Amino acid sequence: MNVLIIFAHPERNSLNGALLDIARNELEASGHTVQVSDLYAMKWKTDIDRKDFPSFPADERLKVASASAESFSSHTLTPDVEAEQKKLLWADTVILQFPLWWFSMPAILKGWVDRVYSCGFTYGVGEHSDKRWGDRYGEGTMAGKRAMLIVTAGGWPEHYSSRGINGPIDDILFPITHGILFYPGFTVLPSFVAYRVDRLNEQEFSILSDKFKERIQTLATTSPIPYRNQNDGDYTIPTMLLKSGLEKAGTSGFELHLKAEPHL
Amino acid sequence: MNVLIIFAHPERNSLNGALLDIARNELEASGHTVQVSDLYAMKWKTDIDRKDFPSFPADERLKVASASAESFSSHTLTPDVEAEQKKLLWADTVILQFPLWWFSMPAILKGWVDRVYSCGFTYGVGEHSDKRWGDRYGEGTMAGKRAMLIVTAGGWPEHYSSRGINGPIDDILFPITHGILFYPGFTVLPSFVAYRVDRLNEQEFSILSDKFKERIQTLATTSPIPYRNQNDGDYTIPTMLLKSGLEKAGTSGFELHLKAEPHL
């Protein structure tokens, strides 16, 4: 198995760094190959701008999606972006690892997504017509690959539970798991979330570490989140509304986009 | 009224740029004062790292929250961050304006939040004990100020509707409206979202522009999103769970954190 870990933490000597070491060691001990993009260590360029499209005319109004599409199709993206795209194509499994900052990913990781997710690569893929709205949400360039999030949070698990004040963690992460991972075709595994990470003692770390190793060892077999594929008939085209009657009674919000019965 | 607009788009000659001009003109014509932080134009430093805490010992392990708390309380943050914090304190109303990229804000704006939202300024404020979990979610440094999002999206409104494949727009934006704006105390107005923005013709722009002017003119009077204040008795402490029976039957997910009856 080829595993790519995108690591977004400014301090290597941190709980996130320790989890990264565990993941790499566990995977390599099982004969898998691991590549890590340590974004802070790489001094990753975070913001997408004109410099991302060297062949784009300097005096022309920048439309990001079309500049991205042209640069992707003409192979004129910058080398740092092309290198990350190659890693994604190489990988069977992709992990995004980050501390939850303000209920989302650190800016440096968002900038990795903004820049590496080119038009023609992870969006704008496939036929777009009255009958088909592209290859996305379960189809696309990343189809057949698995992906998951490893997240650390300072708050308590209760705060992120179904009635917790922050909102349920799976809903907070939905714009990432569904919008960034499922969209270009990944099969998405349930997120691994560690809570109260600023106050872990040795025993708590040991328990966390055991749970984490279990998740890493079962990457290939863990049941994915049962998101609905866009092009399996559940949605109207082109309005992309979930057809009525497909959900369990009383379901609403993001949960509508999970199949009523989890699949294996 | 003092209005601060945080603008996060790489191209000033864009729909976002046009909306920014409209907002500024409308507000100034009504006698309000406007400051704009145009993050790309300012060459805003996006990623939080050691350089954000010049007084922090170079050989010490970086814990972001504690380094942030120390630097904030000792007034040793960097001048760019201090300038943004001053603008926030100056403003009565704060607007975050951005294109929706991958179901969230562009990295440069996330980096503005990550860096400007210091510990002691927008989190870690107030008493933290068994009886009180800080001044947040309706209380805090930004209490009494209003805030809203101005968002542009390429997709159709249907795709972001209650049954749309992307998920409902208010849920997609909840980590921002609730987690980034309501958390430090802002009164949060409903988001202004423009859809299908890559294909607007002149007539469509004119309709959009009129709706937008209306929202800008009513900033001071628009009814806010009725999020529940943390410290008004709706939540258990310290687990911060919504007490049972407070919601309308059948409510779940993020919607639990809205008062059952909208207030004025």
Coordinates of C-alpha atoms in Angstrom, one line a residue:
Chain A
M1 CA 0.0 0.0 0.0
N2 CA 1.2 3.5 -0.8
V3 CA 0.3 6.0 1.9
L4 CA 0.6 9.7 1.6
I5 CA 0.3 11.8 4.7
I6 CA -0.2 15.5 4.5
F7 CA 1.0 16.9 7.8
A8 CA 0.1 20.5 8.9
H9 CA 1.5 21.4 12.2
P10 CA 4.2 24.1 12.9
E11 CA 5.9 22.0 15.7
R12 CA 7.3 18.6 14.9
N13 CA 7.9 18.0 18.6
S14 CA 4.2 17.9 19.3
L15 CA 1.4 15.4 19.9
N16 CA 0.7 15.6 16.1
G17 CA 4.4 14.9 15.5
A18 CA 4.2 11.8 17.8
L19 CA 1.1 10.5 16.0
L20 CA 2.8 11.0 12.6
D21 CA 5.8 8.9 13.8
I22 CA 3.4 6.2 15.0
A23 CA 1.6 6.1 11.7
R24 CA 4.7 5.9 9.7
N25 CA 6.3 3.2 11.9
E26 CA 3.2 1.1 12.0
L27 CA 2.7 1.3 8.2
E28 CA 6.4 0.6 7.3
A29 CA 6.5 -2.3 9.8
S30 CA 3.7 -3.8 7.8
G31 CA 5.5 -3.4 4.5
H32 CA 3.7 -0.4 3.3
T33 CA 5.4 2.6 1.7
V34 CA 4.9 6.1 3.2
Q35 CA 5.4 9.6 1.9
V36 CA 4.9 12.6 4.1
S37 CA 4.3 16.1 2.9
D38 CA 5.3 18.1 6.1
L39 CA 3.9 21.4 4.9
Y40 CA 5.6 23.7 7.4
A41 CA 8.9 21.9 7.0
M42 CA 8.6 22.2 3.2
K43 CA 7.8 26.0 3.5
W44 CA 4.8 25.3 1.4
K45 CA 3.5 28.4 -0.5
T46 CA 0.0 28.8 1.0
D47 CA -1.9 31.3 -1.1
I48 CA -3.1 30.7 -4.6
D49 CA -2.3 33.7 -6.8
R50 CA -1.0 34.6 -10.3
K51 CA 2.4 33.0 -9.6
D52 CA 0.6 29.6 -9.6
F53 CA 0.0 30.1 -13.4
P54 CA 3.3 31.1 -14.9
S55 CA 1.9 30.9 -18.5
F56 CA -1.0 33.1 -17.7
P57 CA -0.8 36.6 -19.3
A58 CA 0.2 39.2 -16.7
D59 CA -2.2 41.8 -17.9
E60 CA -5.3 39.6 -18.0
R61 CA -7.9 39.5 -15.3
L62 CA -7.3 36.4 -13.2
K63 CA -10.1 33.9 -13.1
V64 CA -8.8 31.2 -10.9
A65 CA -10.8 28.2 -12.3
S66 CA -10.0 28.9 -15.9
A67 CA -6.3 29.8 -15.3
S68 CA -6.1 26.5 -13.3
A69 CA -7.8 24.5 -16.1
E70 CA -5.4 25.9 -18.7
S71 CA -2.3 25.5 -16.6
F72 CA -3.3 21.9 -15.7
S73 CA -4.0 20.8 -19.2
S74 CA -0.9 22.5 -20.7
H75 CA 1.3 21.1 -17.9
T76 CA 2.5 24.5 -16.9
L77 CA 1.7 24.4 -13.2
T78 CA 4.5 25.2 -10.7
P79 CA 6.8 22.3 -9.8
D80 CA 5.7 22.3 -6.1
V81 CA 2.0 21.7 -7.1
E82 CA 2.9 19.1 -9.8
A83 CA 4.9 17.2 -7.2
E84 CA 1.9 17.0 -4.8
Q85 CA -0.4 15.9 -7.6
K86 CA 2.1 13.1 -8.5
K87 CA 2.1 12.0 -4.9
L88 CA -1.7 11.9 -4.9
L89 CA -1.7 9.8 -8.1
W90 CA 0.9 7.5 -6.5
A91 CA -1.0 6.9 -3.3
D92 CA -3.6 4.3 -2.5
T93 CA -4.5 6.0 0.7
V94 CA -4.2 9.7 1.6
I95 CA -4.3 11.1 5.2
L96 CA -4.8 14.7 6.1
Q97 CA -3.4 15.3 9.6
F98 CA -3.9 18.6 11.4
P99 CA -4.9 20.3 14.6
L100 CA -8.5 21.7 14.5
W101 CA -8.0 25.5 14.5
W102 CA -11.2 27.5 14.5
F103 CA -13.3 24.4 13.5
S104 CA -11.3 23.8 10.3
M105 CA -7.9 23.0 9.0
P106 CA -4.8 25.3 9.5
A107 CA -4.4 27.8 6.7
I108 CA -1.3 26.1 5.3
L109 CA -3.4 22.9 4.7
K110 CA -6.3 24.8 3.2
G111 CA -3.7 26.4 0.8
W112 CA -2.5 23.0 -0.1
V113 CA -6.0 22.1 -1.2
D114 CA -6.6 25.4 -2.9
R115 CA -3.4 25.1 -5.0
V116 CA -3.1 21.3 -5.6
Y117 CA -6.7 20.7 -6.4
S118 CA -6.5 22.0 -10.0
C119 CA -9.4 22.3 -12.4
G120 CA -9.3 19.2 -14.5
F121 CA -7.6 17.2 -11.7
T122 CA -10.1 17.2 -8.8
Y123 CA -12.9 19.3 -10.2
G124 CA -14.2 20.1 -13.7
V125 CA -13.6 16.3 -14.4
G126 CA -15.9 14.4 -16.8
E127 CA -18.9 15.3 -18.9
H128 CA -20.9 18.4 -17.9
S129 CA -24.2 18.6 -19.6
D130 CA -28.0 18.5 -18.9
K131 CA -27.7 14.8 -18.3
R132 CA -24.5 14.5 -16.3
W133 CA -22.9 16.9 -13.8
G134 CA -19.3 15.7 -14.1
D135 CA -17.4 13.0 -12.3
R136 CA -17.5 14.0 -8.7
Y137 CA -18.8 12.9 -5.3
G138 CA -17.7 9.3 -5.5
E139 CA -16.2 9.4 -9.0
G140 CA -13.3 11.3 -10.4
T141 CA -9.5 11.2 -10.4
M142 CA -9.2 9.8 -6.9
A143 CA -11.8 7.0 -7.4
G144 CA -10.5 3.7 -5.9
K145 CA -8.3 5.5 -3.3
R146 CA -9.1 5.8 0.4
A147 CA -8.7 8.9 2.5
M148 CA -9.2 9.9 6.1
L149 CA -8.6 12.8 8.5
I150 CA -6.5 12.6 11.7
V151 CA -7.5 15.6 13.8
T152 CA -6.5 16.9 17.2
A153 CA -8.8 19.1 19.2
G154 CA -8.3 21.0 22.5
G155 CA -12.0 20.7 23.5
W156 CA -13.8 17.9 25.2
P157 CA -15.5 15.1 23.2
E158 CA -18.8 16.1 24.8
H159 CA -18.5 19.6 23.3
Y160 CA -18.4 18.0 19.8
S161 CA -21.1 15.4 20.5
S162 CA -24.6 15.4 19.0
R163 CA -25.8 18.0 21.6
G164 CA -22.5 19.6 22.2
I165 CA -22.2 23.4 21.9
N166 CA -19.6 23.2 19.0
G167 CA -21.8 21.0 16.9
P168 CA -21.2 17.4 16.1
I169 CA -17.6 16.7 15.0
D170 CA -18.7 14.8 11.9
D171 CA -20.8 17.8 10.8
I172 CA -18.0 20.2 11.5
L173 CA -15.7 18.1 9.3
F174 CA -18.3 17.4 6.6
P175 CA -17.1 20.3 4.4
I176 CA -13.7 18.5 4.4
T177 CA -14.7 14.8 4.3
H178 CA -17.5 15.2 1.8
G179 CA -16.5 18.5 0.1
I180 CA -12.7 17.9 -0.2
L181 CA -12.2 14.1 -0.1
F182 CA -15.4 12.5 -1.4
Y183 CA -15.8 15.2 -4.1
P184 CA -12.8 14.2 -6.2
G185 CA -13.6 10.5 -5.7
F186 CA -12.0 9.3 -2.5
T187 CA -13.6 6.6 -0.5
V188 CA -13.7 8.4 2.9
L189 CA -13.0 6.6 6.2
P190 CA -14.4 7.9 9.5
S191 CA -12.2 10.6 10.9
F192 CA -9.8 9.8 13.8
V193 CA -10.2 12.6 16.4
A194 CA -8.2 13.1 19.6
Y195 CA -9.7 15.4 22.2
R196 CA -8.4 17.4 25.1
V197 CA -4.9 17.1 23.6
D198 CA -3.4 20.0 25.6
R199 CA -3.8 18.1 28.8
L200 CA -2.9 14.5 28.0
N201 CA -0.9 12.6 30.7
E202 CA 1.2 9.6 29.9
Q203 CA -1.6 7.1 30.5
E204 CA -4.0 9.0 28.4
F205 CA -1.5 9.2 25.6
S206 CA -0.9 5.5 25.8
I207 CA -4.7 4.8 25.4
L208 CA -4.9 7.2 22.5
S209 CA -1.8 5.7 20.9
D210 CA -3.3 2.2 21.1
K211 CA -6.6 3.4 19.5
F212 CA -4.6 5.2 16.8
K213 CA -2.5 2.2 15.9
E214 CA -5.6 0.1 15.5
R215 CA -7.0 2.7 13.0
I216 CA -3.7 2.8 11.1
Q217 CA -3.5 -1.0 10.9
T218 CA -7.0 -1.3 9.6
L219 CA -6.8 1.5 6.9
A220 CA -7.5 -1.0 4.1
T221 CA -10.5 -2.7 5.8
T222 CA -12.3 0.0 7.8
S223 CA -15.8 0.6 6.5
P224 CA -16.1 3.9 4.8
I225 CA -18.6 6.7 5.5
P226 CA -21.5 5.7 3.3
Y227 CA -21.8 8.9 1.3
R228 CA -24.1 8.7 -1.6
N229 CA -22.5 8.7 -5.1
Q230 CA -23.7 11.6 -7.2
N231 CA -24.2 9.5 -10.3
D232 CA -26.0 6.5 -8.9
G233 CA -29.4 7.9 -9.4
D234 CA -30.1 9.4 -6.0
Y235 CA -30.0 13.0 -7.2
T236 CA -31.9 15.0 -9.8
I237 CA -29.8 16.5 -12.6
P238 CA -28.9 19.4 -13.0
T239 CA -30.4 20.7 -9.7
M240 CA -28.6 17.9 -7.8
L241 CA -31.3 17.5 -5.2
L242 CA -31.7 14.3 -3.2
K243 CA -34.8 12.6 -4.6
S244 CA -37.6 12.4 -2.1
G245 CA -38.2 9.3 -0.1
L246 CA -34.6 8.0 -0.1
E247 CA -33.8 8.9 3.4
K248 CA -35.0 7.6 6.8
A249 CA -37.9 9.7 8.1
G250 CA -36.7 12.7 10.1
T251 CA -33.2 12.9 8.5
S252 CA -32.1 16.4 7.6
G253 CA -28.9 18.4 7.0
F254 CA -25.7 16.7 6.0
E255 CA -27.0 13.4 7.1
L256 CA -29.3 13.2 4.1
H257 CA -26.2 12.5 2.0
L258 CA -25.4 9.3 3.9
K259 CA -27.1 6.1 2.6
A260 CA -29.8 5.1 5.0
E261 CA -28.1 1.7 5.6
P262 CA -24.3 1.7 6.1
H263 CA -22.6 -0.4 3.4
L264 CA -19.5 -2.5 3.9
Chain B
M1 CA -21.0 53.2 12.1
N2 CA -17.5 51.9 11.8
V3 CA -17.4 49.0 9.3
L4 CA -14.4 46.7 8.8
I5 CA -14.3 44.5 5.6
I6 CA -11.8 41.7 5.4
F7 CA -11.5 41.0 1.7
A8 CA -9.9 37.8 0.4
H9 CA -9.8 37.6 -3.3
P10 CA -6.6 37.5 -5.5
E11 CA -8.2 39.6 -8.3
R12 CA -9.4 43.1 -7.5
N13 CA -11.0 43.3 -11.0
S14 CA -13.6 40.6 -10.1
L15 CA -17.2 40.2 -9.0
N16 CA -15.9 40.2 -5.5
G17 CA -14.1 43.4 -6.2
A18 CA -17.3 45.0 -7.6
L19 CA -19.3 44.0 -4.6
L20 CA -16.6 45.5 -2.3
D21 CA -16.9 48.8 -4.2
I22 CA -20.6 48.7 -3.8
A23 CA -20.4 48.0 -0.1
R24 CA -17.9 50.8 0.5
N25 CA -19.8 53.3 -1.6
E26 CA -23.2 52.6 -0.1
L27 CA -21.8 52.8 3.5
E28 CA -19.8 56.0 2.9
A29 CA -22.8 57.6 1.2
S30 CA -24.8 57.0 4.4
G31 CA -22.1 58.6 6.5
H32 CA -20.4 55.5 7.8
T33 CA -16.7 55.0 8.0
V34 CA -15.2 52.0 6.2
Q35 CA -11.8 50.2 6.6
V36 CA -10.9 47.4 4.2
S37 CA -8.2 44.8 4.8
D38 CA -7.5 43.6 1.3
L39 CA -5.4 40.6 2.3
Y40 CA -3.9 39.8 -1.1
A41 CA -3.0 43.5 -1.7
M42 CA -1.5 43.7 1.8
K43 CA 0.6 40.6 1.1
W44 CA -0.8 39.2 4.4
K45 CA 1.4 36.6 6.0
T46 CA -0.9 33.6 6.1
D47 CA 0.7 30.9 8.2
I48 CA 1.0 31.1 12.0
D49 CA 4.5 30.0 13.1
R50 CA 7.3 30.9 15.5
K51 CA 7.7 34.3 13.8
D52 CA 4.3 35.3 15.2
F53 CA 5.8 35.2 18.7
P54 CA 9.1 37.2 18.6
S55 CA 9.5 37.0 22.3
F56 CA 9.1 33.2 22.4
P57 CA 12.4 31.3 23.2
A58 CA 13.7 29.9 19.9
D59 CA 14.7 26.5 21.5
E60 CA 11.4 25.9 23.3
R61 CA 8.7 23.6 22.0
L62 CA 6.0 25.8 20.3
K63 CA 2.6 25.4 21.8
V64 CA 0.5 27.8 19.8
A65 CA -2.2 28.6 22.3
S66 CA 0.2 29.3 25.2
A67 CA 2.7 31.3 23.0
S68 CA -0.3 33.3 21.7
A69 CA -1.6 34.0 25.2
E70 CA 1.9 35.1 26.4
S71 CA 2.5 37.3 23.4
F72 CA -1.0 38.9 23.6
S73 CA -0.8 39.7 27.3
S74 CA 2.8 41.1 27.0
H75 CA 1.9 43.1 23.9
T76 CA 4.7 41.4 21.9
L77 CA 2.6 40.2 18.9
T78 CA 3.8 41.3 15.4
P79 CA 2.7 44.7 14.1
D80 CA 0.6 43.3 11.3
V81 CA -1.5 41.2 13.8
E82 CA -1.8 44.1 16.3
A83 CA -3.0 46.4 13.5
E84 CA -5.8 43.9 12.6
Q85 CA -6.8 43.6 16.3
K86 CA -7.0 47.3 16.5
K87 CA -9.3 47.4 13.5
L88 CA -11.5 44.8 15.1
L89 CA -11.8 46.8 18.3
W90 CA -12.5 50.0 16.3
A91 CA -15.3 48.4 14.2
D92 CA -19.0 48.2 15.1
T93 CA -19.6 45.8 12.2
V94 CA -17.2 43.3 10.6
I95 CA -17.6 41.7 7.2
L96 CA -15.7 38.7 5.9
Q97 CA -15.9 38.7 2.1
F98 CA -14.6 35.7 0.1
P99 CA -15.2 33.3 -2.7
L100 CA -16.2 29.8 -1.4
W101 CA -13.3 27.6 -2.3
W102 CA -13.7 23.9 -1.4
F103 CA -16.6 24.7 0.9
S104 CA -14.7 27.1 3.1
M105 CA -12.7 30.3 3.0
P106 CA -9.5 30.9 1.0
A107 CA -6.3 30.0 2.9
I108 CA -5.3 33.6 3.2
L109 CA -8.5 34.4 5.2
K110 CA -8.2 31.3 7.3
G111 CA -4.6 32.5 8.1
W112 CA -6.0 35.9 9.1
V113 CA -8.2 34.1 11.6
D114 CA -5.5 31.8 12.8
R115 CA -3.1 34.7 13.4
V116 CA -5.3 37.6 14.5
Y117 CA -7.5 35.5 16.8
S118 CA -5.0 35.4 19.7
C119 CA -5.6 33.6 23.0
G120 CA -6.9 36.2 25.4
F121 CA -8.4 38.2 22.6
T122 CA -11.0 35.9 21.0
Y123 CA -10.6 32.7 23.0
G124 CA -9.4 31.9 26.5
V125 CA -11.4 35.0 27.6
G126 CA -13.1 35.1 31.0
E127 CA -13.4 32.7 34.0
H128 CA -12.7 29.1 33.2
S129 CA -13.9 26.9 36.1
D130 CA -16.3 24.1 36.9
K131 CA -19.0 26.8 37.0
R132 CA -18.2 28.8 33.9
W133 CA -16.5 27.9 30.7
G134 CA -15.3 31.3 29.6
D135 CA -16.9 34.2 27.8
R136 CA -17.6 32.8 24.4
Y137 CA -20.5 32.0 22.1
G138 CA -22.4 35.3 22.5
E139 CA -20.0 36.9 25.0
G140 CA -16.4 38.0 24.8
T141 CA -14.3 40.7 23.3
M142 CA -16.6 41.2 20.2
A143 CA -19.9 41.4 22.2
G144 CA -22.0 44.2 20.9
K145 CA -20.5 44.2 17.5
R146 CA -22.3 42.7 14.4
A147 CA -20.7 40.5 11.8
M148 CA -21.6 38.8 8.5
L149 CA -20.2 36.9 5.6
I150 CA -20.4 37.9 2.0
V151 CA -19.7 34.8 -0.1
T152 CA -19.6 34.0 -3.8
A153 CA -20.1 30.5 -5.1
G154 CA -19.8 29.0 -8.6
G155 CA -22.5 26.3 -8.0
W156 CA -26.3 26.7 -8.2
P157 CA -28.4 27.7 -5.3
E158 CA -30.2 24.4 -5.5
H159 CA -27.0 22.5 -4.9
Y160 CA -26.7 24.3 -1.6
S161 CA -30.4 24.0 -0.6
S162 CA -31.8 21.8 2.1
R163 CA -31.7 18.7 -0.1
G164 CA -28.8 19.8 -2.4
I165 CA -25.8 17.6 -2.8
N166 CA -23.3 20.0 -1.3
G167 CA -25.3 20.3 1.9
P168 CA -27.3 23.4 3.0
I169 CA -25.2 26.6 2.8
D170 CA -26.0 27.7 6.3
D171 CA -24.6 24.3 7.6
I172 CA -21.5 24.6 5.4
L173 CA -20.9 28.1 6.8
F174 CA -21.7 27.2 10.4
P175 CA -18.1 26.5 11.4
I176 CA -17.5 30.1 10.4
T177 CA -20.6 31.9 11.5
H178 CA -20.9 30.1 14.8
G179 CA -17.3 28.9 15.3
I180 CA -15.4 32.0 14.2
L181 CA -18.0 34.9 14.5
F182 CA -20.4 34.0 17.3
Y183 CA -17.6 32.4 19.4
P184 CA -15.8 35.6 20.3
G185 CA -19.1 37.4 20.9
F186 CA -20.2 38.8 17.5
T187 CA -24.0 39.1 16.8
V188 CA -24.1 37.3 13.5
L189 CA -26.3 38.3 10.6
P190 CA -27.5 35.9 7.9
S191 CA -24.8 35.4 5.3
F192 CA -25.2 37.0 1.9
V193 CA -24.4 34.4 -0.7
A194 CA -24.2 34.9 -4.5
Y195 CA -24.5 31.8 -6.7
R196 CA -23.4 30.9 -10.2
V197 CA -21.1 33.8 -10.2
D198 CA -18.9 32.6 -13.1
R199 CA -21.8 33.0 -15.5
L200 CA -23.5 36.3 -14.5
N201 CA -24.8 38.4 -17.3
E202 CA -25.4 42.1 -16.9
Q203 CA -29.1 41.7 -15.9
E204 CA -28.2 39.1 -13.4
F205 CA -25.5 41.3 -11.9
S206 CA -28.0 44.1 -11.7
I207 CA -30.4 42.0 -9.7
L208 CA -27.7 40.7 -7.5
S209 CA -26.4 44.2 -7.0
D210 CA -29.8 45.5 -5.8
K211 CA -30.2 42.7 -3.3
F212 CA -26.7 43.3 -2.1
K213 CA -27.3 47.0 -1.6
E214 CA -30.4 46.3 0.4
R215 CA -28.4 44.0 2.8
I216 CA -25.6 46.6 3.2
Q217 CA -28.1 49.4 3.9
T218 CA -29.8 47.3 6.6
L219 CA -26.7 46.1 8.4
A220 CA -27.7 47.8 11.6
T221 CA -31.3 46.5 11.6
T222 CA -31.2 43.0 10.1
S223 CA -32.3 40.3 12.5
P224 CA -29.4 38.2 13.5
I225 CA -29.1 34.4 13.4
P226 CA -30.7 33.4 16.7
Y227 CA -27.7 31.3 18.1
R228 CA -28.0 30.4 21.7
N229 CA -25.7 32.2 24.1
Q230 CA -23.5 29.7 26.0
N231 CA -24.0 31.3 29.4
D232 CA -27.8 31.9 29.3
G233 CA -28.6 28.6 31.0
D234 CA -29.2 26.4 27.8
Y235 CA -26.1 24.3 28.3
T236 CA -24.7 22.0 31.0
I237 CA -21.3 23.0 32.4
P238 CA -18.6 21.8 31.9
T239 CA -19.8 19.3 29.3
M240 CA -21.6 22.1 27.3
L241 CA -24.4 19.9 26.1
L242 CA -27.7 21.5 25.1
K243 CA -30.2 20.7 27.9
S244 CA -32.9 18.4 26.8
G245 CA -36.3 19.7 25.8
L246 CA -35.2 23.1 24.7
E247 CA -35.4 22.4 21.0
K248 CA -38.4 21.9 18.7
A249 CA -39.1 18.2 18.3
G250 CA -37.1 16.6 15.5
T251 CA -34.3 19.2 15.5
S252 CA -30.8 17.9 15.2
G253 CA -27.3 18.8 14.2
F254 CA -26.2 22.4 14.0
E255 CA -29.9 23.5 14.1
L256 CA -30.0 22.6 17.8
H257 CA -27.9 25.7 18.5
L258 CA -30.6 28.1 17.2
K259 CA -33.2 29.3 19.5
A260 CA -36.5 27.6 18.7
E261 CA -38.2 31.0 18.1
P262 CA -36.2 33.5 16.2
H263 CA -35.7 36.7 18.3
L264 CA -35.6 40.2 17.0

